[in-house]
XYZ file of C-alpha atoms in Angstrom:
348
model
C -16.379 -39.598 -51.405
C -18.651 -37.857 -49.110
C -18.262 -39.875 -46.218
C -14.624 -38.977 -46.678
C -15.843 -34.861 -46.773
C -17.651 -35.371 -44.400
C -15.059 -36.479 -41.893
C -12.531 -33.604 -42.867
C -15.374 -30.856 -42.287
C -15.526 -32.944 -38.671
C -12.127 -33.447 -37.802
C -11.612 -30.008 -39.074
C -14.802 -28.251 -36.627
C -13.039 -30.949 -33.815
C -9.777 -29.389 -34.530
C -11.070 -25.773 -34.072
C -13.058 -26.874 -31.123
C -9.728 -28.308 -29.344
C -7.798 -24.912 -30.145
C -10.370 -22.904 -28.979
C -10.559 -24.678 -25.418
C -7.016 -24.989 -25.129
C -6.395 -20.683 -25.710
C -9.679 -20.001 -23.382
C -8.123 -22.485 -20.854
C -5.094 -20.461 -20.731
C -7.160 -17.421 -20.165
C -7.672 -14.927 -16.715
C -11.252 -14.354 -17.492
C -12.474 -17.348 -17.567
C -10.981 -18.369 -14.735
C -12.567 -15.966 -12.737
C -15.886 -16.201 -14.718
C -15.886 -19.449 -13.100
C -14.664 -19.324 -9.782
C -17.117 -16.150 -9.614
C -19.838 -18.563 -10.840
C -19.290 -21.463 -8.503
C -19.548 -18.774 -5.485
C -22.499 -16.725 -6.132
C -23.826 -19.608 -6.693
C -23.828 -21.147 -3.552
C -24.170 -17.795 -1.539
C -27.136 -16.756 -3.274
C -25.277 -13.888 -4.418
C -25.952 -11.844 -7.949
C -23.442 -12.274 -10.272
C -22.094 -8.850 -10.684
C -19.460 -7.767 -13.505
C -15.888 -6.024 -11.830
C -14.941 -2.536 -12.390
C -11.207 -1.814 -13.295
C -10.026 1.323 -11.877
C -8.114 2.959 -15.223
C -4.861 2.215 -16.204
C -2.232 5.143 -15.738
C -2.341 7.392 -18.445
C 1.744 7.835 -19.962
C 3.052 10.927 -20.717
C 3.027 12.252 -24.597
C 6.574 11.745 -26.183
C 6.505 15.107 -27.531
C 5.857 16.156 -23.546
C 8.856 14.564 -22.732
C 10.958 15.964 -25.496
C 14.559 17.706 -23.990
C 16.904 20.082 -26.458
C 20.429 18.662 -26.061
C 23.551 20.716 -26.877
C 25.117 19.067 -28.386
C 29.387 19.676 -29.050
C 30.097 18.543 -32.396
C 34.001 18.007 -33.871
C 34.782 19.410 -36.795
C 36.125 17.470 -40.126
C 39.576 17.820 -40.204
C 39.646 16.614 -36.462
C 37.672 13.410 -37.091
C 40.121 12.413 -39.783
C 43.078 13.194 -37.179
C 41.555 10.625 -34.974
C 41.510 7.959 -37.776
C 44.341 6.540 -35.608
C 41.934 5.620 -32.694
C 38.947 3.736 -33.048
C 36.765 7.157 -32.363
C 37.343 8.396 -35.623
C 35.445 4.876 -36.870
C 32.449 6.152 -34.232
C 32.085 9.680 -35.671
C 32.268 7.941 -39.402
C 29.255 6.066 -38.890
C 27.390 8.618 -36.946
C 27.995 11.008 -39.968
C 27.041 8.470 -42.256
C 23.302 8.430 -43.842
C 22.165 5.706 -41.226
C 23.586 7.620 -38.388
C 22.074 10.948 -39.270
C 18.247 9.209 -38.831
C 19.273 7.568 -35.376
C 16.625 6.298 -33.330
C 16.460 7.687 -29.329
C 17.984 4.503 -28.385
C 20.400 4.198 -30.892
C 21.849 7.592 -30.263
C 22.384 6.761 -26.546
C 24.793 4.185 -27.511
C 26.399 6.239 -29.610
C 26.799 8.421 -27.293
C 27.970 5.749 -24.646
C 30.206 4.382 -27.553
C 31.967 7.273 -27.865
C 32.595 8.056 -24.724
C 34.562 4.329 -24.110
C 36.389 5.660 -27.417
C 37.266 8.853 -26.133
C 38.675 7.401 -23.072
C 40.654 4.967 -25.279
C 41.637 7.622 -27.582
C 43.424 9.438 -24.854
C 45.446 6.438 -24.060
C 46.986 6.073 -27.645
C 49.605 8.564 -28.975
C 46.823 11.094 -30.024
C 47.619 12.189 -26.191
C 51.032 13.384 -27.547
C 49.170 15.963 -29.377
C 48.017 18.769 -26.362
C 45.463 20.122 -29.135
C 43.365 16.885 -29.645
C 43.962 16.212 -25.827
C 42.304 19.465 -25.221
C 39.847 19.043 -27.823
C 38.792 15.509 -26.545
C 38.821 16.261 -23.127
C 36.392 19.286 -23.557
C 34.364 15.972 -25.570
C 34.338 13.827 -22.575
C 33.231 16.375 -20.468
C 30.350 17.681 -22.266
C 29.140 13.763 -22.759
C 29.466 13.323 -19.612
C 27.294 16.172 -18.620
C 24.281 15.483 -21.460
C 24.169 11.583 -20.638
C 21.997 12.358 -17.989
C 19.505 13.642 -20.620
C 20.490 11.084 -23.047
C 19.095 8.297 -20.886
C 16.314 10.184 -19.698
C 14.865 10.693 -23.591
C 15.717 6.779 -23.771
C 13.225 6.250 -21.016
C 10.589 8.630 -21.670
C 10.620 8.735 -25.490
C 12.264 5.353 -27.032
C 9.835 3.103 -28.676
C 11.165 -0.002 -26.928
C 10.646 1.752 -23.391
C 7.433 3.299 -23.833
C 5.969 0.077 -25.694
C 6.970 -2.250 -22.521
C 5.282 0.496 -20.383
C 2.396 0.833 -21.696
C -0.734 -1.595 -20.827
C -1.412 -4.391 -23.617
C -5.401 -5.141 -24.381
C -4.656 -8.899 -23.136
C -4.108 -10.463 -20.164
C -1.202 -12.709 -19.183
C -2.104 -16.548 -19.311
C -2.368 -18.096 -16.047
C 0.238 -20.708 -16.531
C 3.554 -18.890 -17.333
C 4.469 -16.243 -18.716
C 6.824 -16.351 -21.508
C 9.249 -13.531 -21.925
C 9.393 -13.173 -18.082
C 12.606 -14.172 -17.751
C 14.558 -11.807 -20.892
C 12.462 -8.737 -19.693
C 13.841 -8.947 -16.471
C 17.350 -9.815 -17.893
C 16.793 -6.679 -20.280
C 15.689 -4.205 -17.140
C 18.146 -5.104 -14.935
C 21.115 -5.002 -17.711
C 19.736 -1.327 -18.597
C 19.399 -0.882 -14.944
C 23.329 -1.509 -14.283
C 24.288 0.089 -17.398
C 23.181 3.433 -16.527
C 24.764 3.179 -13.351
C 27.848 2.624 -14.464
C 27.703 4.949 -17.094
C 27.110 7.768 -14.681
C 28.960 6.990 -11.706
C 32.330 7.162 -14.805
C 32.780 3.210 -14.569
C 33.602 2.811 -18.177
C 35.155 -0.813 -17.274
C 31.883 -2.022 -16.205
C 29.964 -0.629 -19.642
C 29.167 -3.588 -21.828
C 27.389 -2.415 -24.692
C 27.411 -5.922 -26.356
C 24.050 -7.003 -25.686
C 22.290 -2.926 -26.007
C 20.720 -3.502 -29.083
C 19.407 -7.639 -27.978
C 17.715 -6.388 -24.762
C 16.553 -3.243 -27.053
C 15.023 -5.284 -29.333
C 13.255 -7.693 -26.646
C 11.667 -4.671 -24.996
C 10.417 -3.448 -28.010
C 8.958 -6.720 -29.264
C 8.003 -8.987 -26.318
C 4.104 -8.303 -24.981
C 4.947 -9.552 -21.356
C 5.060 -6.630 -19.889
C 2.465 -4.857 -21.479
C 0.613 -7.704 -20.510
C 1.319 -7.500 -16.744
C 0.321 -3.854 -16.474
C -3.047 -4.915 -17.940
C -3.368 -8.571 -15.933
C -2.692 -6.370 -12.683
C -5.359 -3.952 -13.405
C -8.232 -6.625 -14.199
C -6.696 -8.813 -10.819
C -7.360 -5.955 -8.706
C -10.815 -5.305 -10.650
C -11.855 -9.303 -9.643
C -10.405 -9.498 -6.207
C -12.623 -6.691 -5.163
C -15.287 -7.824 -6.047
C -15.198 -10.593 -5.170
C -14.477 -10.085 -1.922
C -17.732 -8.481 -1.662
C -18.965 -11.758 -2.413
C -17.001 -13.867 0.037
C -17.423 -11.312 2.609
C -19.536 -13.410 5.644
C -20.074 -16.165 3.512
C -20.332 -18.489 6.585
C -23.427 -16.473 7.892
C -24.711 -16.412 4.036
C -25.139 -20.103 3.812
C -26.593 -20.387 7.285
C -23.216 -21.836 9.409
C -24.299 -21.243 12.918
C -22.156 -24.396 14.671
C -23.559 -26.806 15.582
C -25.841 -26.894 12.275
C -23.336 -27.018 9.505
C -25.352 -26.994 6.412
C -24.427 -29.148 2.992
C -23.138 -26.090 1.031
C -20.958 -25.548 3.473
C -18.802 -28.997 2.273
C -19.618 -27.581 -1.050
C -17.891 -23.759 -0.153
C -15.297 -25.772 0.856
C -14.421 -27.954 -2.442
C -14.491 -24.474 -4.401
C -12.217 -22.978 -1.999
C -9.969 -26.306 -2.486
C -10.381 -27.004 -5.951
C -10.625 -23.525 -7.713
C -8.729 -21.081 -5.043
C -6.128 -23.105 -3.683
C -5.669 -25.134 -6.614
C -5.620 -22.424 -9.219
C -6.633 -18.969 -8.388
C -3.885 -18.487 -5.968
C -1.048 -19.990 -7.284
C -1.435 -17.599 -10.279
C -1.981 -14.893 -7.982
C 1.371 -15.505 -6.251
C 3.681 -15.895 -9.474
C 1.984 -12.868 -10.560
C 3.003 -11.733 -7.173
C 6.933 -12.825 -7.335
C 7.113 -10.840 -10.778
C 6.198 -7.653 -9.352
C 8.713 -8.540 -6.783
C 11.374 -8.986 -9.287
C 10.520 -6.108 -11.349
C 9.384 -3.345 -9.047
C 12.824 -2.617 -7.943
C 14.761 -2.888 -10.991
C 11.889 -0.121 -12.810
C 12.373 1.444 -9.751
C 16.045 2.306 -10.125
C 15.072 2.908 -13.514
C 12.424 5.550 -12.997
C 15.243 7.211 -11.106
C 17.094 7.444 -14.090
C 14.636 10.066 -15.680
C 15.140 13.911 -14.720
C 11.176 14.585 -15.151
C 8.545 14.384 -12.592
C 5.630 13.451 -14.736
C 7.661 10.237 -16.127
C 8.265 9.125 -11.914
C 4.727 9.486 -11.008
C 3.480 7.436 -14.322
C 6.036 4.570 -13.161
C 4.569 4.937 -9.443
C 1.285 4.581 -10.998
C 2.427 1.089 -12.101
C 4.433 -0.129 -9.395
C 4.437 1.688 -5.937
C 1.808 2.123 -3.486
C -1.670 2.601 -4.810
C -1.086 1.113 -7.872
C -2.530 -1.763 -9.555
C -0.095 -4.646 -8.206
C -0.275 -2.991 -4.499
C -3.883 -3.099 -4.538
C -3.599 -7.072 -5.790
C -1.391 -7.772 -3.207
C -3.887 -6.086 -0.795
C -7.333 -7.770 -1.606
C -5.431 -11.376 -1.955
C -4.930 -11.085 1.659
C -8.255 -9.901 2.415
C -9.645 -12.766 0.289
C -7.654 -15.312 2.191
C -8.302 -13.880 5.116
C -12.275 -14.034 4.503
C -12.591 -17.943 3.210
C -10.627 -18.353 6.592
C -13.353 -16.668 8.220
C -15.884 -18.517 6.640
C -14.175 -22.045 7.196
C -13.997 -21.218 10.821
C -17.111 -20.072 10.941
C -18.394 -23.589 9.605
C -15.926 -25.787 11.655
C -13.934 -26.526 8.739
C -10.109 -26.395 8.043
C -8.766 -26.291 4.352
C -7.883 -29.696 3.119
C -10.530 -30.991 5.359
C -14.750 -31.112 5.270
């Protein structure tokens, strides 16, 4: 009997053991822990902790807050336009669960109603010059607040402000899941708003709103990103204070080609090539997907202090610029070095 405890408490430390190494395996900091380890080590080099430069700091909601006029219809017209589908839209938004509508929910109402307007007009309620008038004067003012609308959706909606704000994790370096719906979700809000304010109410799907809604408000990849950008930069820098004339730092001065130098070279093979940089380019090809798409998005937003938080994040100067920056320098300096020791990668 306790031979047989005995092995549970074992399998049961073994089993703890193996899930422990398998979630550190997946993580960024130990990967450059290591590959920071296997350098200074062989340059003689102090092992020195990075320095992240701060994340952007987003806007308060309540800074972002816009008053919306807002043109309501009266009773006795909503129940005149039982005979379109709008007076169904207006019941709901009067209803208990429409009065307590979230920031994004009332943007597809108001998007909703505006594709029921439109189809409104083309019923026989257009034989009536009152409700013609009376809708029209509806359209118009919609179409003059969406503006704001989608603005308060991208400044002050949970599921907005939640993907743009920096998680406390990391992405793992394998991939990323979520990748793929966040993008799907961007770029469907992306071409939404478009259409909705360039008046091409053919092209406004509002099937999927409230899937992609609920993936932005839920999935940590992009919260993620901001923060695995930010600590990328942080390594990369200083680590290319490391690498920086490595070739002189373990004595390469042709024809004497030291040892360490075949020893440089594995880590740049085994750990760079092999590892580091392959995460560092999909990392790469997601800012290339998603830079343009928030882009168009931050364009979207009347207010200047919601623009420069997004160009904080993705444009020049930002976290994912400055990545893209030092990974060239860093290449650029173990090609140095290899040079420098007569070596080619692939080759010692």
């Amino acid at each position: 009997m306790q031979k047989q405890k005995a092995r549970l408490v074992l399998g049961c430390l073994i089993g703890v053991c193996m899930l422990s190494a398998c979630s550190d395996r997946g993580g960024l900091e130990s990967d450059w822990q290591r590959y920071q380890g296997r350098l200074t080590h062989l340059l003689n080099e102090d092992t020195a902790s990075p320095s992240p430069t701060p994340m952007p700091i987003m806007p308060r909601s309540g800074d972002m807050r816009i008053e919306i006029d807002r043109l309501s219809i009266n009773l006795l017209d909503s129940f005149r336009l039982d005979r379109c589908r709008l007076g169904q839209v207006i019941a709901q938004r009067n209803s208990a669960l429409g009065n307590v509508q979230s920031t994004s929910a009332r943007l597809r109402y108001e998007l909703d109603s505006m594709l029921a307007i439109e189809e409104c007009l083309a019923t026989q309620v257009a034989e009536d010059p009152r409700l013609v008038e009376l809708l029209s004067e509806a359209l118009a003012h919609k179409r003059q607040t969406l503006p704001l609308y989608i603005d308060q959706v991208l400044t002050r909606s949970d599921e907005f402000r939640h993907a743009m704000r920096a998680a406390n994790r990391t992405l793992v370096v394998g991939d990323a899941p979520g990748y793929d719906a966040t993008l799907a979700a961007l770029s469907y809000f992306a071409t939404l708003f478009e259409s909705a304010l360039n008046g091409d109410t053919d092209a406004i799907n509002l099937a999927p709103y409230n899937n992609h809604m609920q993936h932005l408000a839920q999935s940590d990849f992009l919260p993620r990103y901001w923060r695995t950008m930010q600590q990328n930069a942080a390594w990369l820098e200083q680590l290319n204070l490391t690498l920086t004339d490595a070739g002189d730092k373990i004595g390469c001065r042709p024809p004497s080609i030291p040892e360490r130098a075949t020893y440089l070279h594995n880590v740049m093979m085994n750990i760079f090539a092999a590892e580091i940089q392959p995460a560092l380019a999909r990392w790469s090809m997601y800012h290339s997907d998603l830079a343009p798409v928030l882009a168009q998005l931050r364009d979207y937003s009347v207010q200047g202090a919601w623009h420069a938080y997004v160009d904080e994040l993705i444009a020049e100067g930002s976290h994912a610029d400055h990545v893209a920056l030092r990974t060239l320098r860093h290449a650029r300096l173990w090609q140095a070095a290899l040079a420098q020791c007569n070596m080619q990668p692939g080759r010692n």
